[in-house]
PDB file of C-alpha atoms in Angstrom:
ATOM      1  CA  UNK B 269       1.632  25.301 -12.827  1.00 53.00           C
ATOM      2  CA  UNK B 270      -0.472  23.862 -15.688  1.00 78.00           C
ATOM      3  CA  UNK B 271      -0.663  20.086 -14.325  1.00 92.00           C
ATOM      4  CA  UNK B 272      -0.879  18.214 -11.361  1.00 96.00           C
ATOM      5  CA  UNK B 273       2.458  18.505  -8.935  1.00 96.00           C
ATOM      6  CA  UNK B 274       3.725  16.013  -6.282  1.00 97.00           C
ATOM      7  CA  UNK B 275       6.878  16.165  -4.226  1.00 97.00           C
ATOM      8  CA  UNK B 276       8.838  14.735  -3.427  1.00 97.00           C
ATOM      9  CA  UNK B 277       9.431  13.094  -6.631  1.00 96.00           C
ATOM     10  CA  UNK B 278      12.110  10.250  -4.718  1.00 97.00           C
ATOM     11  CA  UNK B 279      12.203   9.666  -0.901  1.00 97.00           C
ATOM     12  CA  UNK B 280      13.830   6.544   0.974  1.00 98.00           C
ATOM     13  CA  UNK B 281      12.844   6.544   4.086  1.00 97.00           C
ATOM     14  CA  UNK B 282      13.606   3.256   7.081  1.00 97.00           C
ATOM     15  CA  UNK B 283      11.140   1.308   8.415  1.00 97.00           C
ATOM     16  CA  UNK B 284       9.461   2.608  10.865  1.00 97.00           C
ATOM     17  CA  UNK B 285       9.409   6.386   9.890  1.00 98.00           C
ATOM     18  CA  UNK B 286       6.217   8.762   9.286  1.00 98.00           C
ATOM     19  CA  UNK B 287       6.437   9.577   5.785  1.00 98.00           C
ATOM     20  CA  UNK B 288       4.811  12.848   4.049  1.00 98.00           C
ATOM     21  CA  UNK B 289       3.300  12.901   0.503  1.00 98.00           C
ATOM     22  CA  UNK B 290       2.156  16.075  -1.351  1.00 98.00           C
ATOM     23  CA  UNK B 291       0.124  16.375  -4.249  1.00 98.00           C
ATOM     24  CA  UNK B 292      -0.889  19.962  -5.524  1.00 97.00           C
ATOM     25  CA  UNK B 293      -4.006  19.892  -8.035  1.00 96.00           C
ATOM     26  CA  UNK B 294      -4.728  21.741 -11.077  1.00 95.00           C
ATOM     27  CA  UNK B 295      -6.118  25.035  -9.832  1.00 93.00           C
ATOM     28  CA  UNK B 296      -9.847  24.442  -9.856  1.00 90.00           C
ATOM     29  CA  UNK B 297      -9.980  20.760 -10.182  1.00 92.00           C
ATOM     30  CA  UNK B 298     -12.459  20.057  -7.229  1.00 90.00           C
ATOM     31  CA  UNK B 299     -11.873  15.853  -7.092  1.00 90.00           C
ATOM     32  CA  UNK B 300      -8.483  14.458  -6.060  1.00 92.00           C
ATOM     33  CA  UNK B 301      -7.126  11.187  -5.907  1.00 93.00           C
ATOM     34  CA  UNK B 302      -4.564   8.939  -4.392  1.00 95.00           C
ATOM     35  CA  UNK B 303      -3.871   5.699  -5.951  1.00 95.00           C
ATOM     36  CA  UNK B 304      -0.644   3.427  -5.194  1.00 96.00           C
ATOM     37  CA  UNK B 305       1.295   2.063  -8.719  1.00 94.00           C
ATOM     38  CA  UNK B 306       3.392  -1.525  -7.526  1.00 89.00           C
ATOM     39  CA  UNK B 307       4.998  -3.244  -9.725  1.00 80.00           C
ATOM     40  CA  UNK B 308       2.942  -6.018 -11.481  1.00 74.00           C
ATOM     41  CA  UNK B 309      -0.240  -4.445  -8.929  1.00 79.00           C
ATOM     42  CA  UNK B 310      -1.375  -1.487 -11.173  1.00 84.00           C
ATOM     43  CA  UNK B 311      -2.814   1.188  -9.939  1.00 90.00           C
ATOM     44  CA  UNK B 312      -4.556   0.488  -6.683  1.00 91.00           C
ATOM     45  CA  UNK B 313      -7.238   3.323  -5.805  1.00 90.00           C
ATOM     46  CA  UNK B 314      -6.156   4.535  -1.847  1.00 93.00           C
ATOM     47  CA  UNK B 315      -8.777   7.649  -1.661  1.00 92.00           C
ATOM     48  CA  UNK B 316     -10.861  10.382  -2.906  1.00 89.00           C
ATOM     49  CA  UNK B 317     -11.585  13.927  -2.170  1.00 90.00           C
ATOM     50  CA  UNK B 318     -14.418  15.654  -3.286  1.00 88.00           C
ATOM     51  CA  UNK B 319     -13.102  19.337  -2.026  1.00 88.00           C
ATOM     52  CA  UNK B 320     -12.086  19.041   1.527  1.00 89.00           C
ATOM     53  CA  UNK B 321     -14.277  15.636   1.752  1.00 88.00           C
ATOM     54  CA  UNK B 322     -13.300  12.133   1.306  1.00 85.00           C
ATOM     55  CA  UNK B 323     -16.652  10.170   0.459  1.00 78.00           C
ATOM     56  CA  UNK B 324     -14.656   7.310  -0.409  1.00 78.00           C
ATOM     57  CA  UNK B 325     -11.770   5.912   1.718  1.00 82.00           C
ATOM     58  CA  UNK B 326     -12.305   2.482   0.711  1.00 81.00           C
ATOM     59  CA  UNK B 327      -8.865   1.796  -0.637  1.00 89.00           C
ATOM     60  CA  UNK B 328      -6.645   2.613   2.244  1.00 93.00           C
ATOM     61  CA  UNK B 329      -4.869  -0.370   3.064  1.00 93.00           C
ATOM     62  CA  UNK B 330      -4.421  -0.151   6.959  1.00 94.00           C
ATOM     63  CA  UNK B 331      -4.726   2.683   9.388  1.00 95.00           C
ATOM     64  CA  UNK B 332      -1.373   3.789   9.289  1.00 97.00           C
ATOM     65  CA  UNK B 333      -1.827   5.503   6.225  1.00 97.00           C
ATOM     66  CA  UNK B 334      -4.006   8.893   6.227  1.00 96.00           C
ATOM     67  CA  UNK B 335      -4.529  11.507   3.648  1.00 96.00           C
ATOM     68  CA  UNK B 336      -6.396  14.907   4.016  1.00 95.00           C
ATOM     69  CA  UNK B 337      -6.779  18.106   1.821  1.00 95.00           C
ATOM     70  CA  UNK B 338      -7.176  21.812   2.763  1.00 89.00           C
ATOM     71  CA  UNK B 339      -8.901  24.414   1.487  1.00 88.00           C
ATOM     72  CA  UNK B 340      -9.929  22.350  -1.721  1.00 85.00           C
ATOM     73  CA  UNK B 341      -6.378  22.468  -2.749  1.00 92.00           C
ATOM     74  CA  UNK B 342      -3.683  20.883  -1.773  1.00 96.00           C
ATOM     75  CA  UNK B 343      -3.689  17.128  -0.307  1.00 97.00           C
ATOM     76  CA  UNK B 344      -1.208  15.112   2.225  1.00 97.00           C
ATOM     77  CA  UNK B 345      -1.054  11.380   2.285  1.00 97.00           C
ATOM     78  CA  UNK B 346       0.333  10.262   5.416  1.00 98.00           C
ATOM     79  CA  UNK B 347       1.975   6.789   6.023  1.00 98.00           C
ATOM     80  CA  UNK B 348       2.629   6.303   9.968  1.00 98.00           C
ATOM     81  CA  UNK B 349       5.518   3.685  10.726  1.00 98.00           C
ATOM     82  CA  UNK B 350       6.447   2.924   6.832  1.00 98.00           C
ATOM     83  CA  UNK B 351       6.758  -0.574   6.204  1.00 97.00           C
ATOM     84  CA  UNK B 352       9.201  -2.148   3.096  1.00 96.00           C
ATOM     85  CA  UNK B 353       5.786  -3.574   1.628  1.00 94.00           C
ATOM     86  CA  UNK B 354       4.737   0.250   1.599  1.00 96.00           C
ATOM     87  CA  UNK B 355       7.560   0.769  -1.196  1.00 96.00           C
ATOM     88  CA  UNK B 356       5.550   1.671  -4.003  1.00 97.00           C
ATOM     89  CA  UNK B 357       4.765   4.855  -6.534  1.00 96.00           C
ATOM     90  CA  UNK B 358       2.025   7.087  -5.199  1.00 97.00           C
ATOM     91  CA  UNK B 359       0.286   8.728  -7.793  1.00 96.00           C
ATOM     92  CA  UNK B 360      -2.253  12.214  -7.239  1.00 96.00           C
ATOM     93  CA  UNK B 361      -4.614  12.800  -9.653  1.00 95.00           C
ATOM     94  CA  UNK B 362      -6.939  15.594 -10.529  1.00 94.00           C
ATOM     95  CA  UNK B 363     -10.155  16.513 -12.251  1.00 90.00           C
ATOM     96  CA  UNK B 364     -12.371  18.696 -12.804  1.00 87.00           C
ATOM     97  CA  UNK B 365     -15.378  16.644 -12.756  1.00 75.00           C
ATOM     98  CA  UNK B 366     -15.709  15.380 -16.808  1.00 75.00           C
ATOM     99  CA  UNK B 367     -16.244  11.938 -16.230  1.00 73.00           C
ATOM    100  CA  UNK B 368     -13.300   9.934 -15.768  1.00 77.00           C
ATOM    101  CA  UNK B 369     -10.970  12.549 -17.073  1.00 86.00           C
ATOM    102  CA  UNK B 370      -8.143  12.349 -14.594  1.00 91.00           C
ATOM    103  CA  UNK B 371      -4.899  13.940 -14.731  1.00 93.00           C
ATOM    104  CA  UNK B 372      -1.930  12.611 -13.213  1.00 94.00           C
ATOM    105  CA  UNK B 373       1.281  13.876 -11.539  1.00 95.00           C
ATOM    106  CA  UNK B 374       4.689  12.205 -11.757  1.00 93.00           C
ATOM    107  CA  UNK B 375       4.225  10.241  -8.931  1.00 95.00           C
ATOM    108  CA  UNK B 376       6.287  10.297  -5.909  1.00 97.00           C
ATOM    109  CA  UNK B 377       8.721   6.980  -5.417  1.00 96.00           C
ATOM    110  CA  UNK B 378       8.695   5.594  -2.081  1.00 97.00           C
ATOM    111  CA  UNK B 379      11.156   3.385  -0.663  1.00 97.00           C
ATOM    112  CA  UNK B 380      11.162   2.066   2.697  1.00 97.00           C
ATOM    113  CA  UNK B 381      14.529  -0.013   3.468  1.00 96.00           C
TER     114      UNK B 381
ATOM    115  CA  UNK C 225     -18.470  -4.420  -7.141  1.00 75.00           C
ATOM    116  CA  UNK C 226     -16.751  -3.545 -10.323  1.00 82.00           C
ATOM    117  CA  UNK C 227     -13.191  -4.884 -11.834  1.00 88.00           C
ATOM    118  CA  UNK C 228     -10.947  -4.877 -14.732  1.00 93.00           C
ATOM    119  CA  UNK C 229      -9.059  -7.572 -16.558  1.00 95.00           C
ATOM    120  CA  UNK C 230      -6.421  -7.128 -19.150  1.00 96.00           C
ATOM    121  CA  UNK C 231      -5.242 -10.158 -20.608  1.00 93.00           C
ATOM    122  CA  UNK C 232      -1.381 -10.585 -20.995  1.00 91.00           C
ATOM    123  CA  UNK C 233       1.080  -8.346 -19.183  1.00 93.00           C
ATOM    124  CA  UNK C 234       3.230  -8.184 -22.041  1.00 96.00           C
ATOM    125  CA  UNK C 235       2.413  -7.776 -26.187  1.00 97.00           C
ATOM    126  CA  UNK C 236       5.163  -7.431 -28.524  1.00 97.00           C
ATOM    127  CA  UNK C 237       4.131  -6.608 -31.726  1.00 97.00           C
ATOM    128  CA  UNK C 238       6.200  -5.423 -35.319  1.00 97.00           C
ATOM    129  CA  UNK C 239       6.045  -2.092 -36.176  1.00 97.00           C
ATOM    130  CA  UNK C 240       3.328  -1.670 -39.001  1.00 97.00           C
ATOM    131  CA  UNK C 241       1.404  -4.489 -37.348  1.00 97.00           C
ATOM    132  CA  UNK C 242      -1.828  -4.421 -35.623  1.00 97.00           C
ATOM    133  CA  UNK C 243      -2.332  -3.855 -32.043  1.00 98.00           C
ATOM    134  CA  UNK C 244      -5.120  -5.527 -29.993  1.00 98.00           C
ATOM    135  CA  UNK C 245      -4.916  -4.887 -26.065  1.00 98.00           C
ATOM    136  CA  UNK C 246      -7.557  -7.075 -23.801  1.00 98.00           C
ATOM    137  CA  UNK C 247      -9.480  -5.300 -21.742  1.00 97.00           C
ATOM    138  CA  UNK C 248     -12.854  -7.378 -19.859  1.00 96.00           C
ATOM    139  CA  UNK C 249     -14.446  -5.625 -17.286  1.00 93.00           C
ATOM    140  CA  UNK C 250     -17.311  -6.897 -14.454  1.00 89.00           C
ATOM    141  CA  UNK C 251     -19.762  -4.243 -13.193  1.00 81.00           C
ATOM    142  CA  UNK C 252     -23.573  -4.076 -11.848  1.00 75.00           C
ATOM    143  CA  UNK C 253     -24.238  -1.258 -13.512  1.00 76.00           C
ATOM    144  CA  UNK C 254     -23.761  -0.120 -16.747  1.00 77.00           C
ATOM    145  CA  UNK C 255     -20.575   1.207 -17.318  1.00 85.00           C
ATOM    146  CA  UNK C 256     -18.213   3.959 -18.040  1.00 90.00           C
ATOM    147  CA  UNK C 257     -14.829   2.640 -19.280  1.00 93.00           C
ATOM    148  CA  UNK C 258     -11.113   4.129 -20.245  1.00 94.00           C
ATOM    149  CA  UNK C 259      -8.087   3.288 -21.445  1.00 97.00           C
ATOM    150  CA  UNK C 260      -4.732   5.289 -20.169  1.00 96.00           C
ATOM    151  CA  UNK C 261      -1.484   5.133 -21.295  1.00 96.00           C
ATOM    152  CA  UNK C 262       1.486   5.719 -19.527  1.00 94.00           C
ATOM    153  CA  UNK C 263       4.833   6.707 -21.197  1.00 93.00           C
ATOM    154  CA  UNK C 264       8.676   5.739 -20.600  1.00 89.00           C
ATOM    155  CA  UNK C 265       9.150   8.310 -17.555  1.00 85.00           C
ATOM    156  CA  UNK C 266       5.597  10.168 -17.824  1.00 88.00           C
ATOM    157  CA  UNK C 267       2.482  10.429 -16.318  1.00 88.00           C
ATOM    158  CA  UNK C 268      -0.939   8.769 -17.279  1.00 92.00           C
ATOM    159  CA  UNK C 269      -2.676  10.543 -19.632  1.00 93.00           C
ATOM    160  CA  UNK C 270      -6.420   9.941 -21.018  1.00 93.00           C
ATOM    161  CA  UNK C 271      -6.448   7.716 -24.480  1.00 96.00           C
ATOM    162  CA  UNK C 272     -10.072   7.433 -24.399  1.00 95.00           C
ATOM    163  CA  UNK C 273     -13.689   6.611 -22.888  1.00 93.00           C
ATOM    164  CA  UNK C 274     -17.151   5.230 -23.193  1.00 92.00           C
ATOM    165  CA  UNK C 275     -19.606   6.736 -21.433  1.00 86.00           C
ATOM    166  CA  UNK C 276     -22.962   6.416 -23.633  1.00 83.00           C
ATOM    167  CA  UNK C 277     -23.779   6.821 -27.134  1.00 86.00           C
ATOM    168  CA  UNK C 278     -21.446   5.198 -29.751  1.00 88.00           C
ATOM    169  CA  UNK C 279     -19.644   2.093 -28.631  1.00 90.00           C
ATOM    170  CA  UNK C 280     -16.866   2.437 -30.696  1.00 95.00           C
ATOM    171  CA  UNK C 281     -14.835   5.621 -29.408  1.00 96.00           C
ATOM    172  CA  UNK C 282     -11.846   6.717 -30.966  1.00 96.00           C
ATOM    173  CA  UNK C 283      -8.952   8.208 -29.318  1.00 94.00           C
ATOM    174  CA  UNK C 284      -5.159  10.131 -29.515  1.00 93.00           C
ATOM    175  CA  UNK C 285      -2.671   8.927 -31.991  1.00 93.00           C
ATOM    176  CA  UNK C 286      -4.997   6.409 -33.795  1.00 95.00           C
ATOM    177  CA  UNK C 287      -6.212   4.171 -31.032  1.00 97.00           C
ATOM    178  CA  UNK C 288     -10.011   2.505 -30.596  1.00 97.00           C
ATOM    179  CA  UNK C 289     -11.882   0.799 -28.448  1.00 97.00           C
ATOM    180  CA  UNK C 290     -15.303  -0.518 -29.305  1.00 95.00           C
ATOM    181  CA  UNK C 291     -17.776  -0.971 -25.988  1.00 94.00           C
ATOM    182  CA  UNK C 292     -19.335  -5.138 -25.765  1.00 94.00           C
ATOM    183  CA  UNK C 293     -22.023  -5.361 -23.325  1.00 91.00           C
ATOM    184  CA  UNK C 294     -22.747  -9.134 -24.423  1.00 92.00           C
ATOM    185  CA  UNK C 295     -19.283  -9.637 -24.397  1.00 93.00           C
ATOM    186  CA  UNK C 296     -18.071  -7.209 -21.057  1.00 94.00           C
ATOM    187  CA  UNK C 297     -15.022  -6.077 -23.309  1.00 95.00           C
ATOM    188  CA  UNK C 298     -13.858  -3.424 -24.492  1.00 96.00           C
ATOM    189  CA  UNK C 299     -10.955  -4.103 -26.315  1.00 98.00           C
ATOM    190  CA  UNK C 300      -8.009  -1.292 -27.405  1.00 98.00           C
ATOM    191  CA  UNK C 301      -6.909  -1.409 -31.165  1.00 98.00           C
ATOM    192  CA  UNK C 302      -4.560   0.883 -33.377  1.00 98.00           C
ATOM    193  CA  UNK C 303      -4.083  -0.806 -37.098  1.00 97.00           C
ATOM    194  CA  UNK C 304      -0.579  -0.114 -37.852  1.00 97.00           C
ATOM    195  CA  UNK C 305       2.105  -0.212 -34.539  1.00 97.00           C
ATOM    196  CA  UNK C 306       4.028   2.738 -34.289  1.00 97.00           C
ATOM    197  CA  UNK C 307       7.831   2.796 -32.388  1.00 96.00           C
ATOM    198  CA  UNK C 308       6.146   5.544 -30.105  1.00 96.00           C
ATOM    199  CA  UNK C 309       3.180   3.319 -29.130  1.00 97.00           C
ATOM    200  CA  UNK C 310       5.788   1.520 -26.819  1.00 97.00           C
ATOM    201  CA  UNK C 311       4.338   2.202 -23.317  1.00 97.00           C
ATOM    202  CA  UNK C 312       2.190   0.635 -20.137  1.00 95.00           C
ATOM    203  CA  UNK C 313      -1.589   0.999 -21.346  1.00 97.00           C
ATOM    204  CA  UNK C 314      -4.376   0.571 -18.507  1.00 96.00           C
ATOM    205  CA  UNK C 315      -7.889  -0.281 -18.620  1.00 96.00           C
ATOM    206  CA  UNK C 316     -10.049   1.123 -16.677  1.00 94.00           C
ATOM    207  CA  UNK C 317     -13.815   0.990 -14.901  1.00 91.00           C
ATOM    208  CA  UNK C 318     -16.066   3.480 -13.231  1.00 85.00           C
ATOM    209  CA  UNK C 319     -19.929   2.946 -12.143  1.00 68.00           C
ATOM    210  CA  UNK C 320     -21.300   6.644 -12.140  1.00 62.00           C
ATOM    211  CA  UNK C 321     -20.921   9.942 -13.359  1.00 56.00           C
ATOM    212  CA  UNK C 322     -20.290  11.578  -9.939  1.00 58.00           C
ATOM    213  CA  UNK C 323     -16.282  11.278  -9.850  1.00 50.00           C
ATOM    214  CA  UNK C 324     -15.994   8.043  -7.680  1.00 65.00           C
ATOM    215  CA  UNK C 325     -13.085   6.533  -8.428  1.00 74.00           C
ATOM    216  CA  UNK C 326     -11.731   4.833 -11.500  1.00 86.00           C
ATOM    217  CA  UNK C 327     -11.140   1.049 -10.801  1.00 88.00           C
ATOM    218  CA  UNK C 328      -7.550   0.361 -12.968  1.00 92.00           C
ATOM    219  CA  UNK C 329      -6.526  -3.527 -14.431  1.00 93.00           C
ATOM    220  CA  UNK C 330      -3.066  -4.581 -14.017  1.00 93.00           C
ATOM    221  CA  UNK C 331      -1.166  -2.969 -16.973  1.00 94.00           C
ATOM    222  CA  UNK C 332      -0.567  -3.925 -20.205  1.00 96.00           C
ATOM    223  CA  UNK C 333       3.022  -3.197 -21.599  1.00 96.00           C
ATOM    224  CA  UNK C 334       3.253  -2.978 -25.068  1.00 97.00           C
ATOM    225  CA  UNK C 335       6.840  -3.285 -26.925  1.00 97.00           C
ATOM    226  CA  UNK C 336       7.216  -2.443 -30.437  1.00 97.00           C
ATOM    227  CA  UNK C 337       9.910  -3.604 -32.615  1.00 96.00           C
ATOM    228  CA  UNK C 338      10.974  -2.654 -36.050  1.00 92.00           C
TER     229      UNK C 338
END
């Protein structure tokens, strides 16, 4: 596909359940991100990949959340026992390395009730 | 450490009228700074940057931002509100060329009435 794609676009989940994100890149972008859109919160930056690496991890907010990303490609972000303050849009973003050019998928909606 | 601030949540402005989103920014370093825009039910998408060079970098559909080291701004404006320009604009911070991340403000939402 020509942009960024994430799926599930919608999942509720209950408390307490592992939850899966996906987030497939535009083919060649070599940096990927993960950043977590709350209402009123903006976009708060989880992780980065640079290929199969993840220099930065700063951003992830506890240990139940994990994210990793195979053969340069295509990235999972874990969250292990979802809490309702986990509810949130998780947005993947690509690029190819221009500075600061991201692009963004459609974000996947998480709700944890 | 580096950080954004956009001033006001929410600007309402006529249609025709001028638009002037806050954007104030705090890094050790000089700067690279965006603005993105986010649609009714679309991704972000890239209005514009500063990297070097010219400090006043114009964008898509008639937006501009002009870089302020003295002031730490770097302010969005569009002269004449359009009923499309109706959208979520964020500012945005990075420190270095070598794809760390982009540090985001809060969100500006921008109504437009006619």
């Amino acid at each position: 596909g020509a942009g960024v794609s994430q799926s599930p676009s919608n999942k509720v989940t209950e408390k307490g359940k592992d939850v899966e994100l996906r987030c497939d890149p535009i083919s060649g972008h070599t940096a990927l991100y993960w950043y977590r859109q709350s209402l009123g919160q903006g976009l708060e930056f989880l992780i980065y990949f640079q290929g199969n690496s993840a220099p930065d991890k700063s951003g992830l907010p506890s240990d139940r959340f994990s994210a990793e990303r195979t053969g340069g490609s295509v990235s999972t972000l874990t969250i292990q026992r979802t809490q309702q303050e986990d509810s949130a849009v998780y947005l993947c973003a690509s690029s190819s390395g221009t500075v600061g050019t991201l692009h963004f998928g459609n974000g996947t909606r998480l709700t944890v009730t | 450490a580096q950080s954004v601030t956009q001033l006001g949540s929410h600007v309402s402005v006529s249609e025709g009228a001028l638009v002037l989103l806050r954007c104030n920014y705090s890094s050790s370093v000089p700067p690279y700074l965006f603005w993105y825009v986010q649609y009714p039910n679309q991704g972000l998408q890239l209005l514009l940057k500063y990297t070097t060079g010219a400090t006043l970098v114009k964008g898509i559909n008639g937006f501009e931002a002009e870089f302020k080291k003295s002031e730490t701004s770097f302010h969005l404006t569009k002269p004449s509100a359009h009923m499309s320009d109706a959208a979520e604009y964020f500012c945005a911070v990075s420190s270095n060329q070598a794809g760390t991340a982009l540090i985001f403000g809060k969100g500006t939402t921008l109504s437009v009435s006619s």
